[in-house]
Structure formats: C-alpha cells, structure tokens
XYZ file of C-alpha atoms in Angstrom:
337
model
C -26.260 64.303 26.279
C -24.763 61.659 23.518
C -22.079 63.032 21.114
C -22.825 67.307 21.596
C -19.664 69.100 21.357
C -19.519 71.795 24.594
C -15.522 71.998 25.227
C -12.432 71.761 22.811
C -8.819 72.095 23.425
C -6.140 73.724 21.407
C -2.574 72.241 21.238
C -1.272 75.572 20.057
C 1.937 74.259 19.402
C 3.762 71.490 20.928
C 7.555 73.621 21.212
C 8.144 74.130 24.931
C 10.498 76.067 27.236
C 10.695 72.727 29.577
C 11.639 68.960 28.853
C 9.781 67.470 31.541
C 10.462 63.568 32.135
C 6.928 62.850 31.904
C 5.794 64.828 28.784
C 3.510 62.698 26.231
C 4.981 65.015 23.462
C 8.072 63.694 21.998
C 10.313 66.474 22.588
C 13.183 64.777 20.609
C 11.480 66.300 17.841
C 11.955 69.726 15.707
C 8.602 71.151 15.602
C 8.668 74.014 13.275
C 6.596 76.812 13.795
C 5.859 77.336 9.817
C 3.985 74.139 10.102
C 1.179 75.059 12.479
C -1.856 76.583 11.965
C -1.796 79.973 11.875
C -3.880 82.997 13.461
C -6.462 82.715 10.419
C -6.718 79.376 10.554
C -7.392 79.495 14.544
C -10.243 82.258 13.601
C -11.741 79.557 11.165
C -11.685 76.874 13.436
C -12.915 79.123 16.563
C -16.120 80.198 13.976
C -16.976 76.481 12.796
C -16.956 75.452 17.180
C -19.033 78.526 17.717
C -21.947 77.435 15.266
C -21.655 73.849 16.979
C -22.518 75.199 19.966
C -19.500 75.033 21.557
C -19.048 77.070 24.980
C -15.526 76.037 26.470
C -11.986 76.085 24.928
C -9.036 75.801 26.799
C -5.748 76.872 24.823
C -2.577 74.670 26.251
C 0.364 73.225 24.095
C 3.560 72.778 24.783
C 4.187 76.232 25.798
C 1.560 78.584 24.339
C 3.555 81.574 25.345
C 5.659 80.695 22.201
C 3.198 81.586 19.788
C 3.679 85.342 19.229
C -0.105 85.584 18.525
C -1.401 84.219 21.957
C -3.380 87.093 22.692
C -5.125 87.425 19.244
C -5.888 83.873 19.420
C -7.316 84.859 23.201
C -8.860 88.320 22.160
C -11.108 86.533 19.229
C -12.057 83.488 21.352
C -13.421 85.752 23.572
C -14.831 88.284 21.927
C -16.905 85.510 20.037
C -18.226 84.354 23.452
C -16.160 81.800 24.629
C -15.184 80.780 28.148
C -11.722 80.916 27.629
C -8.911 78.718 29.894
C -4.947 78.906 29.404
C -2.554 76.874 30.246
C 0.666 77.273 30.720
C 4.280 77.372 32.465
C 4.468 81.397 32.638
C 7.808 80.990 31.446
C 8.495 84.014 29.085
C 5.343 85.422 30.037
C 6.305 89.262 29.622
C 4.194 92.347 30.493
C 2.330 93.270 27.285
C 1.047 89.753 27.497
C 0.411 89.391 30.824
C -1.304 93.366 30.581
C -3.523 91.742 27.316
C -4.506 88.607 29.177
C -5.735 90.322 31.819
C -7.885 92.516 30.115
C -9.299 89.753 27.440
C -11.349 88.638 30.900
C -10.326 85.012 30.269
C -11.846 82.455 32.889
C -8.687 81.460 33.959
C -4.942 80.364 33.668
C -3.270 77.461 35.440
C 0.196 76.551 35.355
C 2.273 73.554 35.900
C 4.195 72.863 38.683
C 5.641 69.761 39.800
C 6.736 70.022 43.265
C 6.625 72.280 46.134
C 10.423 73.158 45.823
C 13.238 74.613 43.178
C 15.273 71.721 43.288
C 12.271 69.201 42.540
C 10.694 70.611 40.171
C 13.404 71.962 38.211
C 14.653 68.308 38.278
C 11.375 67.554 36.719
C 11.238 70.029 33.821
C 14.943 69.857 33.166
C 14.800 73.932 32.900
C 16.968 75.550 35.323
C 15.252 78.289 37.382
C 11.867 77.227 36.283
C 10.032 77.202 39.337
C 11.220 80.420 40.545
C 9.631 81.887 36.697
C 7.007 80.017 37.008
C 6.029 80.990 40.546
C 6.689 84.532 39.370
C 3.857 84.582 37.071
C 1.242 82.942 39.346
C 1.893 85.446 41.875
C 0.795 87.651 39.065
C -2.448 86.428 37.936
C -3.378 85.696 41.199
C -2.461 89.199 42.401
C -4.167 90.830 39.531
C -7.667 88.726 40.725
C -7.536 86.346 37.865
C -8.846 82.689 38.373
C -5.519 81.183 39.133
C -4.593 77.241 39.072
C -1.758 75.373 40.019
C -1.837 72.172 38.421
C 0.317 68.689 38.888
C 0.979 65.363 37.533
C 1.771 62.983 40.379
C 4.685 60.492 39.488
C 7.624 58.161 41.142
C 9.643 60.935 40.763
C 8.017 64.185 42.588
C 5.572 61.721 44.886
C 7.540 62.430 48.148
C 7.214 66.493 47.532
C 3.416 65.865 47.343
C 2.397 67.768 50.484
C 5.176 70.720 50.216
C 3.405 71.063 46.672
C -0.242 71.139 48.407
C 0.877 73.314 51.931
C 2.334 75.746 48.923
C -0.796 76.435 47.248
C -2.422 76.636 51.000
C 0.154 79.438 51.941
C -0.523 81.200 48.755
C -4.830 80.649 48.500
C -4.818 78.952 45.271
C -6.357 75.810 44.373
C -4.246 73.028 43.759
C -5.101 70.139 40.959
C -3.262 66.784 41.108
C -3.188 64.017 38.601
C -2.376 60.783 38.814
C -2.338 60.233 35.271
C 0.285 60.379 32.846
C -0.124 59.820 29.048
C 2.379 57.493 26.791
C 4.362 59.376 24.126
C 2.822 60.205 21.013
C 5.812 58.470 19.484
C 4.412 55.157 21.497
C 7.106 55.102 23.904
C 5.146 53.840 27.636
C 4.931 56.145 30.423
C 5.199 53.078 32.773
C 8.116 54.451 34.174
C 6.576 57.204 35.792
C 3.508 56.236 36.673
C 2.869 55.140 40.587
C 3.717 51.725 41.093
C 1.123 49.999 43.498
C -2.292 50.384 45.161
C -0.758 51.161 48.123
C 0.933 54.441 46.439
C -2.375 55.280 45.009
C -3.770 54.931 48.318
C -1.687 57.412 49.721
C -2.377 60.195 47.019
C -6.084 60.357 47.102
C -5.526 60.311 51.093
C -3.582 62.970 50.996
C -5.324 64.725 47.825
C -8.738 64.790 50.533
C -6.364 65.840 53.313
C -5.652 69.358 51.764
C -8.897 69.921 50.073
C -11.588 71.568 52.058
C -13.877 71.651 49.333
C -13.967 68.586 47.503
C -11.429 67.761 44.785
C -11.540 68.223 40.920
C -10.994 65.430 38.140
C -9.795 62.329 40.776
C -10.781 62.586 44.017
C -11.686 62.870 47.134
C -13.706 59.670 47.795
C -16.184 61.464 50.262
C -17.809 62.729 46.791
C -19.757 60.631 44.534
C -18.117 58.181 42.559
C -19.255 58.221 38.647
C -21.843 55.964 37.436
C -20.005 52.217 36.577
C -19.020 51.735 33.474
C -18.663 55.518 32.715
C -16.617 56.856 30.773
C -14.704 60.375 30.406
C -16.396 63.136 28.257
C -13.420 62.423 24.968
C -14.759 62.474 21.482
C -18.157 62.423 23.258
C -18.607 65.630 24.246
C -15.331 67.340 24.042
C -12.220 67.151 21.294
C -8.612 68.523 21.050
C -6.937 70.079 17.777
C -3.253 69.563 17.277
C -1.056 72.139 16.260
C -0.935 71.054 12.852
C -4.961 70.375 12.387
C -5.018 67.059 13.439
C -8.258 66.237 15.793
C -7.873 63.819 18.086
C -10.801 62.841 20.949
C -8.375 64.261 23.464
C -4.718 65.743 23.967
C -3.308 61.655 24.893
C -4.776 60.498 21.831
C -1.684 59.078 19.512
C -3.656 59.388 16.237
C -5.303 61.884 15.178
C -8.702 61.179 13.102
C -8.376 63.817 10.446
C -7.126 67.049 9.643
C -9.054 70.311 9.463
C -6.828 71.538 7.005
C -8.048 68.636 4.730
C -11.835 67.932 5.705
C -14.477 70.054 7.876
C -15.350 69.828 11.500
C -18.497 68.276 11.294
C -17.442 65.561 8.783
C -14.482 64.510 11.672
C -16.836 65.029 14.129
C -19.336 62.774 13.409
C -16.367 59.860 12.723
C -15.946 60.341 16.564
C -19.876 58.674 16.978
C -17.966 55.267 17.474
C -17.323 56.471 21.169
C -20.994 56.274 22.182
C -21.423 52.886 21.099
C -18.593 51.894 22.349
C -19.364 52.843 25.579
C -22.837 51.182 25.756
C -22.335 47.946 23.660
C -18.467 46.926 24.487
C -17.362 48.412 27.316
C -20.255 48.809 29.686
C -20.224 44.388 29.523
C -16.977 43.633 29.580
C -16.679 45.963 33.311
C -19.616 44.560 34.763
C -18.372 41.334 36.439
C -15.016 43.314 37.720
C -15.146 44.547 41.320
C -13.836 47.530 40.920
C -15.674 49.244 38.264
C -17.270 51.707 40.438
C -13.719 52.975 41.217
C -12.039 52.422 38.088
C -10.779 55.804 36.265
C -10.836 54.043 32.732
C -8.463 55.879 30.183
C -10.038 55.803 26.755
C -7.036 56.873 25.663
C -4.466 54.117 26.495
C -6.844 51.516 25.676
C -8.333 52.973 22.365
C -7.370 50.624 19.424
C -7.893 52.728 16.151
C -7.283 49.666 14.000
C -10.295 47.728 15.541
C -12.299 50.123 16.810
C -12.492 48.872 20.637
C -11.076 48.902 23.699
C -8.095 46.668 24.402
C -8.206 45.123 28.124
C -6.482 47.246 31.305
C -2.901 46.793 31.938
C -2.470 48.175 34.783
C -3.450 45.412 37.326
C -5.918 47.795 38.414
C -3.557 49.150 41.080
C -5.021 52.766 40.396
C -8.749 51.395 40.993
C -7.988 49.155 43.956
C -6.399 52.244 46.194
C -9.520 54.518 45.728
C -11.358 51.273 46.850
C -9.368 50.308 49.814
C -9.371 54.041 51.162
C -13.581 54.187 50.677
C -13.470 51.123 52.517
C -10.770 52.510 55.468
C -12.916 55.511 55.646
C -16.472 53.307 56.208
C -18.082 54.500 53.113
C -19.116 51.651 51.103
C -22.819 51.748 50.909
C-alpha cells in the first residue's frame, strides 16, 4: 500500500553509554537532555500515530536506558495498543526497569552486540566491560520468556568474529540479526571505512549468515528466500518514519536531514511532504535500475543516495560490491531461475 504509515521509530535520545567506531550519531557532540522531547510530548506524538493508524513503534536511541522515563514512554505506548520493540545495549538496565518492562508485555527487546567475545566487542564500543553487561541483561529477558534479539552490524573490524558471534546466539537459543549496513554520520563524515570492502567479503557474510540460520534470515539474507521485486525499494518515508530526539522526522534513523519538526508543524502536514518517495520510486528510480544486472540483488539505500536539495536519487557508489556477492553466491548455489 502507497504512502500508509504502519511502523515509526523513536530516537529517544541520541546520549549513549558506548562510542562504537561505527555509530552514525556524532558522538563528539554534547547532547543535552533539556533539549529533547519530553514524556508529554512523547504522549502527543504516540496519540497523533495512533489516529494514523499506526500499529508498530520501536523505541531505540542512543541508549534509551538513559531516559529516566523509559518505562512511561513504554507503559503508554502500550496501553494505547501498540506493538512495542526496544532497543538497546542493557547497559544500566537495573531491576525496577527490567521488573516494569517485563510486565508492560512489550513484543520484544534486542540488543547490540558486536562480536562473539569481550575483547572484540569491547574494542568495538570503546566501553570497557560492555559485553559482559550487556550479555547480563539478555540472559535476563530471555530467561524471563521475553522475545529476545541479538542484533549486529557486520564491519572490517569485527568480520573475523562473525561465526563466534552466530555459534553464541546458537548456544544460548536466541536469534541472531546481522547487518551489513552501516550509515554515514549525521555530521556527513563517510562510513567507508567500515564498511566491507569487496564482493568477495560480501560473499562470505550472506554464506555464512544462511549457514547458521535454520529458518530463513531477517532484513538481508539468506538467498534460498525470495529476492524483492527489482527496483524495490525499502519501506522509509513510505510506509514507516523515525522521530529524532529533538522532533525532527526524518524517513528513517540514517536520514541526515530531518524534514520538519513536530514541535513546529503537525504529523500529517510532514507526513504528506514524505509523498515524494512514491514517485520517486516509480518514475526515477525504477528506469534508471533497469538496464543494470544486478538489480534483482541490489539492497538500494535510500538513505545514502537521497539528495534533499534535488529531490532524487544520486547514482551508487559503491561499485556494487554489496549486490554482486549476493549474486555470485545465488549463482554458486544453482539458483538463478
């Protein structure tokens, strides 16, 4: 269905207990706290998505655990009727809030981890003893029956721990969710350094992203599953949005710019301005794929190639590398129709 809002995220704040190497947020920063919205404004904001018809919001940040009203945030999302999600690092997660989010019946949490050891991922987040709090607090969820996540962002830097990362979610039953891609700073600064570097690298993730997923695989892929229609395009500012701490709406969270502010004009008035992403999708884009080879592989990222001064889609960068090893490993693996 064209332009109907069903999921929104919530940047609740973009502080964090973690530096990570990766992070699209420029953590050089000094976010204050007095500057984001506030529980009120959350309630407003939750009431307005509700009448749209929204059903899904997942609440991440930064580290959401810093805002000292998580749980009424949580409690009135779900109480409106709301599938709730949360995401988070579990660091500073203490036992009121871990007893409250357990009994608001959200959907479910995931947390980041970036490695299957200490020593990587505490590299990673540049926060000592991270993975041993972290862990901590999945073993908690999990143990308490809550939907439980691990999630990952595959880079240069943690792609040799891949499969200590996967056999650790194995060990412990819970799903593990790996992506490949990685968002440039809101400040502009490229996340080419962190990306993986060549087709062949690619290659090996989604081999080994099949390898240790029984079920199929979430978001990229296990290319024994259907690949999207060509020319397709992710769900942002079509069907889902993401609110910045501070108001700002942006299609979704690796957006740069936002396209208004809620504490200046109204949902629906933003909203609509986000129409531009259906036509873009049928009139610009759809064309300018159709002689490439690879569009039925290609995982297009409306967000790096957005140009909010034109109003179009600037050309990949990438070399394709990305597309080319999901379509060398459908080929190894004989499924090319």
């Amino acid at each position: 269905m064209k332009h109907k809002l069903f999921s929104m995220s919530l940047e609740l704040t973009w502080r964090c207990s973690e530096h990570c190497i990766h992070c699209s947020i420029d953590n050089t920063q000094n976010f204050c706290a007095e500057d984001e919205l506030t529980l009120d404004e959350y309630k407003k904001i939750l009431d307005d998505a509700a009448k749209f018809g929204v059903v899904r919001i997942l609440l991440t940040g930064g580290e959401v655990l810093l805002r000292p009203d998580l749980c009424d945030i949580v409690e009135y999302a779900v109480n409106i009727g709301f599938v709730v999600d949360l995401y988070t690092t579990g660091l500073g997660m203490s036992d009121e809030v871990f007893d409250r989010l357990c009994a608001a019946n959200i959907n479910s949490v995931s947390f980041s981890l970036y490695g299957g050891t200490a020593e990587l991922h505490d590299r990673i987040t540049g926060a000592e003893g991270s993975f041993d709090r972290t862990l901590k607090a999945v073993l908690m969820f999990s143990s308490a029956g809550v939907n439980t996540v691990i999630k990952s962002v595959i880079m240069r830097q943690n792609f040799h721990g891949l499969k200590k990362l996967y056999e650790l979610g194995r060990r412990l039953k819970i799903d593990v969710n790996v992506s490949p891609k990685i968002y440039s700073c809101h400040d502009g600064h490229c996340a080419e350094d962190y990306r993986l570097g060549s087709s062949h690298s690619y290659k090996a993730f989604f081999s080994t992203d099949s390898l240790f997923k029984s079920n199929g695989s979430r978001d990229f892929v296990n290319p024994k599953i259907a690949l999207p229609a060509e020319g397709s395009l992710c769900f942002a500012g079509r069907n889902s949005l993401a609110i910045d701490p501070f108001g700002g709406v942006r299609p979704c969270v690796g957006f740069k710019k936002a396209f208004g502010s809620l504490r200046r004009e109204s949902l629906a008035n933003i909203w609509a301005q986000m129409k531009c992403f259906d036509e873009l999708n049928r009139s610009i884009l759809t064309p300018r794929c159709q002689a490439c080879p690879l569009t039925r592989f290609c995982r297009v990222c409306v967000a790096e190639l957005y140009d909010d001064e034109t109003k179009t889609f600037r050309r990949c960068s990438d070399e394709f590398v990305m597309s080319h090893g999901l379509a060398n490993l459908w080929e190894q693996e004989d499924l090319v129709s």
